[in-house]
XYZ file of C-alpha atoms in Angstrom:
434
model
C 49.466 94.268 31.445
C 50.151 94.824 35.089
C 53.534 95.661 35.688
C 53.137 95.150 39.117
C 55.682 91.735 40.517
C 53.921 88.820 41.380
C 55.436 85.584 42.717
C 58.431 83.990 40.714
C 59.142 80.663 40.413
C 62.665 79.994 38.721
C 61.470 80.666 34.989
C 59.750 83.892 35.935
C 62.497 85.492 37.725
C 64.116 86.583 34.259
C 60.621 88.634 33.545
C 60.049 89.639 37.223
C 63.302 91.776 36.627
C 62.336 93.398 34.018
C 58.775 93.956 35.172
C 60.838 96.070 38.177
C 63.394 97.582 35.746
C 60.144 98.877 33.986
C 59.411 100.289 36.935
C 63.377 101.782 37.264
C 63.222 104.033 33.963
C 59.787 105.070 34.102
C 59.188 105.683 37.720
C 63.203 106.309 39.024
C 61.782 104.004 41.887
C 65.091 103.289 44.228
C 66.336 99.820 43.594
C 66.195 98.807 47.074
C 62.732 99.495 47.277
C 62.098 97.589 44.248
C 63.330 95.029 45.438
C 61.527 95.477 49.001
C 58.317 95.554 47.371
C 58.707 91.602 45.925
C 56.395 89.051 48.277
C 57.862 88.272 51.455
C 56.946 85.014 50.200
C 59.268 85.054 47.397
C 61.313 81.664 47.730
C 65.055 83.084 47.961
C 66.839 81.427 45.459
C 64.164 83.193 42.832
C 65.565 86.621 45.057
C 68.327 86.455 44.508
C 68.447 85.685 40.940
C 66.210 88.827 40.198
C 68.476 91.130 42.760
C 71.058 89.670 40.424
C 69.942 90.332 37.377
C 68.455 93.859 38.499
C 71.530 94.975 40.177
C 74.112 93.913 37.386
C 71.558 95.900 34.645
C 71.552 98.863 36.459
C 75.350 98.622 37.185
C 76.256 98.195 33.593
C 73.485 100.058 32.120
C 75.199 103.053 30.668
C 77.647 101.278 28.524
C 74.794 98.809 27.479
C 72.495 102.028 26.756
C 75.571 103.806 24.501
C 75.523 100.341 22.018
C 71.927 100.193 22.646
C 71.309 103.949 21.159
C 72.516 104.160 17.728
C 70.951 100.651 16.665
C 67.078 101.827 17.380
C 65.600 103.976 14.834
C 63.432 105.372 17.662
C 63.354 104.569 21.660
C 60.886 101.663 22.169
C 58.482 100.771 25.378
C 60.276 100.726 28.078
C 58.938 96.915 28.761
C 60.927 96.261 25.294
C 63.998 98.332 26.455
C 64.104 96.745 29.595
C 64.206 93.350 27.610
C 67.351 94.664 25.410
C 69.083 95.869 28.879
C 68.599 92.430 30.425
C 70.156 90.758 27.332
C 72.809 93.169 27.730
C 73.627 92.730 31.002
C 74.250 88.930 30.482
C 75.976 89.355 26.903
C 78.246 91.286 29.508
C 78.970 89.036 32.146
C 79.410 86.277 29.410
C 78.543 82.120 29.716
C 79.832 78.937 28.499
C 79.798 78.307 24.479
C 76.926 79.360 22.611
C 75.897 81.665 25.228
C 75.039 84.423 22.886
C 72.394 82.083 21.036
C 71.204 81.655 24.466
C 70.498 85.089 25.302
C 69.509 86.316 22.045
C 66.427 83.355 22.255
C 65.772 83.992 25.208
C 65.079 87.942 24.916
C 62.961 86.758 22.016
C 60.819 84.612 23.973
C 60.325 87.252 26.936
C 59.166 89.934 24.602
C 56.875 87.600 23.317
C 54.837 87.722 26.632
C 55.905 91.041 27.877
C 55.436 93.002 24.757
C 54.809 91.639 21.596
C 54.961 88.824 19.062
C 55.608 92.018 16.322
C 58.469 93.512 19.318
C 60.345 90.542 19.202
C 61.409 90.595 15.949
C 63.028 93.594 16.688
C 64.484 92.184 19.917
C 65.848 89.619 17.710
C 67.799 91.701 15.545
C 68.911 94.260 18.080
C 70.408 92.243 20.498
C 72.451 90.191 17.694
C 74.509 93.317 16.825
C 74.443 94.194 20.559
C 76.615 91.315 21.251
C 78.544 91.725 18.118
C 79.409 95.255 18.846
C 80.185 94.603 22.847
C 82.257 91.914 21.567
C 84.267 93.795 19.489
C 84.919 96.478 22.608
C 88.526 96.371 23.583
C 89.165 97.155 27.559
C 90.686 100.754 28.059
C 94.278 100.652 28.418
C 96.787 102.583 30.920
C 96.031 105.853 28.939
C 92.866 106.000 28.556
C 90.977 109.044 28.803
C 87.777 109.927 31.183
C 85.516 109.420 28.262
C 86.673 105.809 27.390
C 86.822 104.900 30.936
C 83.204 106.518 31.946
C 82.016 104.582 28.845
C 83.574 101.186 29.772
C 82.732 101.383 33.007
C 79.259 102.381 33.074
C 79.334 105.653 34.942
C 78.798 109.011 34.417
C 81.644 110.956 32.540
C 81.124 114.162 35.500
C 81.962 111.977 38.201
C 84.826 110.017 36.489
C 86.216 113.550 36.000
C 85.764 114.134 40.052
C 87.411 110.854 40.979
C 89.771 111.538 38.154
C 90.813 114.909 39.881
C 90.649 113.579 43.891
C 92.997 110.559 43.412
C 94.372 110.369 39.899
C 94.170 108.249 37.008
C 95.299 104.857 38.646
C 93.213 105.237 41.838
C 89.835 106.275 39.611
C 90.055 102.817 37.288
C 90.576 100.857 40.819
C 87.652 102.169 42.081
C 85.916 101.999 38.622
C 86.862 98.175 38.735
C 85.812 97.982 41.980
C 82.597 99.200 42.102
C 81.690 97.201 38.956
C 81.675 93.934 40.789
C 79.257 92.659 42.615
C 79.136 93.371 46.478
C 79.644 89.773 48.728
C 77.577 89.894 52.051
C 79.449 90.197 55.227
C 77.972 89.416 58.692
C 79.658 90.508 62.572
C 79.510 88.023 65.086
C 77.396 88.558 68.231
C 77.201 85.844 69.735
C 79.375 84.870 73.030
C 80.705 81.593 71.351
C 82.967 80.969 68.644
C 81.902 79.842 65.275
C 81.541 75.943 64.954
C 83.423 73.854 62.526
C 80.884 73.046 60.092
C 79.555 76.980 60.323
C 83.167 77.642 59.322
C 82.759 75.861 55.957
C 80.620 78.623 54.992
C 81.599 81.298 57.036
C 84.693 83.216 55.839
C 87.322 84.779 58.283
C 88.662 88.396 57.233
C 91.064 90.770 58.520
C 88.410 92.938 60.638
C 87.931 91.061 64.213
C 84.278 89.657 64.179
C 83.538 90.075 60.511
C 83.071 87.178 58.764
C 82.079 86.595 54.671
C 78.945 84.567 54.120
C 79.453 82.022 50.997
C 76.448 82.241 48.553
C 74.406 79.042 48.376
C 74.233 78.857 52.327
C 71.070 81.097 53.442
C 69.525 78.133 55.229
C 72.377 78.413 57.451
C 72.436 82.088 57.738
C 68.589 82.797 58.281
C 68.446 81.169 61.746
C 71.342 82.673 63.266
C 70.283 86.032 61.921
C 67.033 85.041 63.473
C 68.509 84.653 66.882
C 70.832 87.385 66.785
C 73.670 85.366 66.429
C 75.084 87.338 63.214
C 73.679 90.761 61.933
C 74.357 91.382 58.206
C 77.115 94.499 58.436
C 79.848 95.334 56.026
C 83.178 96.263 58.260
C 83.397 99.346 57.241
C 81.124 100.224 59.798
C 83.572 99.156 62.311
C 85.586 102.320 61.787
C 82.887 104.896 63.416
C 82.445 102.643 66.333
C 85.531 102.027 66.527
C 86.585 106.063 67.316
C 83.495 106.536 69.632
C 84.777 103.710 71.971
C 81.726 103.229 73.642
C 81.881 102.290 77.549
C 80.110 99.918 79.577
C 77.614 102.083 81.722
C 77.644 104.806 79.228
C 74.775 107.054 77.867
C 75.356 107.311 74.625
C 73.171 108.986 71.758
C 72.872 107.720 68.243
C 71.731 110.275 65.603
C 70.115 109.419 62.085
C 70.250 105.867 63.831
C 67.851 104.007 61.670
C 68.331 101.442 60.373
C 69.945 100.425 63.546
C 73.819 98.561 62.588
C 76.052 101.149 64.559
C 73.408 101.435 67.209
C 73.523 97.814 67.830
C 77.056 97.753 67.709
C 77.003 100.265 69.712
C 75.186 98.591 72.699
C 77.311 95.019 71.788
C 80.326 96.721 73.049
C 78.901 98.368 75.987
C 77.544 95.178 77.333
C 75.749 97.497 79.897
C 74.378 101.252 79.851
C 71.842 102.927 77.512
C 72.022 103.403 74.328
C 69.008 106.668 72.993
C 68.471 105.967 69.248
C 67.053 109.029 67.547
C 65.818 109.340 63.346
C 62.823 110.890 61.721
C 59.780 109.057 61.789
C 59.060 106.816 58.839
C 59.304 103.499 57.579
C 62.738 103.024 58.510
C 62.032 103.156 62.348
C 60.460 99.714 62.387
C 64.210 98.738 60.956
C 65.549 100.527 64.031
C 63.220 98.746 66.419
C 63.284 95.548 64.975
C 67.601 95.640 64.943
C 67.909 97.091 68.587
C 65.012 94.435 69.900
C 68.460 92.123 69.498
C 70.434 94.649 71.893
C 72.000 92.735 75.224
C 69.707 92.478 78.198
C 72.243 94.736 80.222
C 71.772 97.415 77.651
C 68.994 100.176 78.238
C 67.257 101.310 74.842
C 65.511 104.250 73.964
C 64.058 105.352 70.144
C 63.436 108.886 69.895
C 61.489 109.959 66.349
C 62.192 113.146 65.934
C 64.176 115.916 63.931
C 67.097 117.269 65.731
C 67.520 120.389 63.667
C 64.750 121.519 65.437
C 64.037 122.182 69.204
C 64.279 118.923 70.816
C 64.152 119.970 74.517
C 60.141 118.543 75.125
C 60.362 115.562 73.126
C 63.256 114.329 75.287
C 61.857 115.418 78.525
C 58.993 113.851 77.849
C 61.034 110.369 76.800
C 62.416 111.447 80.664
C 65.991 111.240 78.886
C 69.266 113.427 79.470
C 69.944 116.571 77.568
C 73.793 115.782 77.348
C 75.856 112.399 76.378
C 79.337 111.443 77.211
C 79.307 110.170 73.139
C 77.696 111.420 70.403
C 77.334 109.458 67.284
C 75.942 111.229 64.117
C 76.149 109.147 60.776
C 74.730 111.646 58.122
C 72.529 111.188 54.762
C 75.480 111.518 52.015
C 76.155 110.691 48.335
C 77.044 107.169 49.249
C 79.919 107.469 47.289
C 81.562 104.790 48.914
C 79.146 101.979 48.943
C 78.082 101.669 45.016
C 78.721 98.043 45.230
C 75.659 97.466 47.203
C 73.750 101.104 45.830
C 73.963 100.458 42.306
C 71.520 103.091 41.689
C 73.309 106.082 43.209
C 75.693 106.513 40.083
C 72.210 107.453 38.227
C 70.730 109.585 40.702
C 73.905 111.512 42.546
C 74.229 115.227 40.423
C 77.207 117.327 40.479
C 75.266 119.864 42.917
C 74.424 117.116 45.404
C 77.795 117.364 46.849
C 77.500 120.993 47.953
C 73.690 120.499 48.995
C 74.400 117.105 51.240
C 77.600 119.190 52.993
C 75.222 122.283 53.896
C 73.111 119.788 55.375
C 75.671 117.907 56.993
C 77.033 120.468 58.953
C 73.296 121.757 60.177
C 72.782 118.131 61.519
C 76.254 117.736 62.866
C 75.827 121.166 64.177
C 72.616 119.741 66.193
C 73.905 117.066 67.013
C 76.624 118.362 69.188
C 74.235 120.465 71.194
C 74.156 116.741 73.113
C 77.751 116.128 73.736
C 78.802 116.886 77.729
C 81.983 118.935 78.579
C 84.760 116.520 77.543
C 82.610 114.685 75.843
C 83.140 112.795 72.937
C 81.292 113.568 68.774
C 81.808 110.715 66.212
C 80.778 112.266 62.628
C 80.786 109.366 59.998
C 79.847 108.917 56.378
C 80.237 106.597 53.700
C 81.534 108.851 51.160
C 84.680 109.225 49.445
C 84.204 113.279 48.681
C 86.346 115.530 51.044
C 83.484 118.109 50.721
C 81.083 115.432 52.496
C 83.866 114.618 54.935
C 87.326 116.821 55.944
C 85.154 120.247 54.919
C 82.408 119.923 56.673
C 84.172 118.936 60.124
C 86.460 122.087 59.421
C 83.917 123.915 59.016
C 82.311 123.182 62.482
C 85.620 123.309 64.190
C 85.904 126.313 62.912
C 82.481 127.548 63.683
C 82.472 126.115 67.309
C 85.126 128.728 68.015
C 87.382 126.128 70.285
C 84.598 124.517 71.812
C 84.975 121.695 69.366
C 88.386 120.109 68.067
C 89.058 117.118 65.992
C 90.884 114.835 67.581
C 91.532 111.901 65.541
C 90.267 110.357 61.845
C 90.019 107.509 59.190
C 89.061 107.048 55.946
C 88.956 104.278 53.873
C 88.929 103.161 50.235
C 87.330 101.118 49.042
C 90.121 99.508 46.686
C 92.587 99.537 49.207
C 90.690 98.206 52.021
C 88.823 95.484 50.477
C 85.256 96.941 52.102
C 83.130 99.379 51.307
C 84.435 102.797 51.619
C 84.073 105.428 55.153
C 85.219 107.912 56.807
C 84.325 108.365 60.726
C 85.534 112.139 62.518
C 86.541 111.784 66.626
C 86.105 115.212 67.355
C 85.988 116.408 71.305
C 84.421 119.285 73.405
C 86.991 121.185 74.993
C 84.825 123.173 77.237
């Protein structure tokens, strides 16, 4: 059987998901790009419902997989284990009354088509004392240890133990909590009008000037002003790097590891006028890039360099006739994502202890680049979305340091997640002195 998604109408979402999950434990495909690769003519509402039921499987999946371990005699196909997740996952998020019989029928049935007639009987019986043993789980209480809290809330123990040690017991189960729920969509503002009334019935004012929370249900609404340019899908924690650049109109400003484009397009929102040089490594991203600074204001100049600026760059931007030096410097680097695993529910599974040592090396190579473009006085934004101080204050030490008072850090923010109420950054002002 192919495992491969086809269109889903409403009853085939449920096996659509766990056609991708296949696809998730035996391939350790990314779930974004599962996701990427359903049919663009997918209706939305059938989207949606898979994202859901993909996203809140993965997010839950090691607590489901430490019930699921000790009732199987021997692991089963991973079409049959992605069944029993899936039944997990919504024995988890509960349902009215009799919602167990619901799920427990239902798993049946799916195995039925996706496996086996002989499969479902053991489907049957495993996810009955699935839900009777996460029923009889009791929630952690203020004492609880890493291992109860790791188990409860579906991450690895390692990084429990990190968190545990960076901000203490309290702050680790808010940000276990946190990350545990799913992510809402947030949207900025572009356009020169205000929001109407009846777009203000499904648009949500926050806190954060120009950031507004999209209700679910209205995507009708949303798709044509997202069309237009109108509003550009953009959690507000990417306000904060912007926000320290303080990008000028008539500017030149250069935006490294740009793609897919958000702070590059903010970026040329506020400047109203100037040029904006967007710069990433060639790949599938860069028709992201292009497609997100096509929305750029008319006043705005834009350029999209594809190259790799840990290497010699001189040529490529000569022959893109553009400067050698920038009056602001943007560099948003590849981290552990630490901070967004509301919308990366995958990273939990894939991040290793090591990766936090490996992404800093490479962090301060590429921030080490990307300085060689910042003019006398001016002005280096380093930003990631991690919560790690060896992604974030060590590495910009560590270039002050090395830059032997050429370089000095000026000004920073970070922000958690559980405190801020969006997804977690930090964003580094740092100035050249001479």
């Amino acid at each position: 059987m192919s495992l491969k998604p086809a269109s889903a109408p409403p009853s085939q979402a449920w096996s659509t998901a766990a056609r991708l999950l296949v696809r998730w434990l035996e391939q350790h495909e990314r779930v974004d790009a599962l996701l990427e690769s359903l049919p663009a003519t997918l209706p939305r509402m059938d989207r949606s419902r898979i994202q859901s039921l993909l996203f809140g499987t993965v997010r839950h999946w090691g607590r489901i997989e430490a019930h699921l371990t000790p009732l199987l005699a021997k692991p089963p196909r991973a079409r049959v284990r992605a069944v029993l997740l899936l039944a997990g996952c919504e024995l988890i998020e509960g349902g009215p009354e009799g919602h167990v019989a619901r799920v427990v029928h239902h798993a049946v049935e799916q195995t039925k088509t996706l496996a086996s007639p002989s499969e479902s009987r053991l489907v049957n019986a495993v996810v009955r004392k699935l839900a009777a043993a996460l029923a009889a789980e009791v929630e952690p209480g203020p004492d609880a240890s890493v291992t109860e809290l790791a188990r409860w809330y579906s991450h690895p123990r390692w990084m429990v133990e990190r968190w545990w040690g960076a901000f203490g017991g309290v702050a680790t189960r808010a940000l276990l909590v946190w990350n545990q729920q799913p992510a809402p969509m947030h949207a900025r503002w572009r356009a020169d009008r205000k929001p109407t009334p009846a777009e203000l019935t499904w648009l949500e004012p926050t806190e954060w000037e120009g950031f507004y929370g999209i209700k679910p249900g209205h995507w009708a609404e949303v798709s044509p002003l997202l069309g237009d340019g109108t509003l550009y899908v953009q959690d507000p924690s990417t306000r904060l790097a912007v926000g320290l650049l303080a990008p000028r109109a008539g500017e030149s400003v250069l935006d490294v590891c740009a793609a897919p484009g958000g702070k590059s397009l903010a970026i040329a929102d506020r400047m109203g006028t100037g040029k904006v040089v967007a710069c990433d490594l060639p790949g599938p991203r860069i028709d992201r890039l292009k497609t997100n600074l096509a929305l750029a204001p008319a006043g705005v100049e834009v350029s999209i360099v594809q190259t790799d600026l840990t290497q010699d760059v001189a040529d490529v931007f000569k022959e893109h006739n553009l400067p050698d030096e920038y009056s602001a410097v943007l560099i948003d680097v590849p981290c552990s994502n630490t901070g967004v695993m509301r919308h990366r529910v995958d990273v939990k599974w894939r991040l290793q202890a090591g990766d936090f040592d490996k992404h800093s090396r490479q962090q301060l190579v590429l921030l080490t680049a990307a300085a060689r473009f910042v003019a006398v006085r001016g002005r280096l934004v380093y930003s990631t979305c991690s919560l790690d101080a060896v992604e974030n204050e060590r590495v910009v030490e560590a270039f002050c340091r090395k830059s032997a008072g050429r370089f000095r850090l000026a000004e920073h923010c970070t922000r958690l997640p559980w405190v801020s109420g969006h997804d977690g950054a930090a964003a580094f002002l740092i100035e050249r002195m001479e």
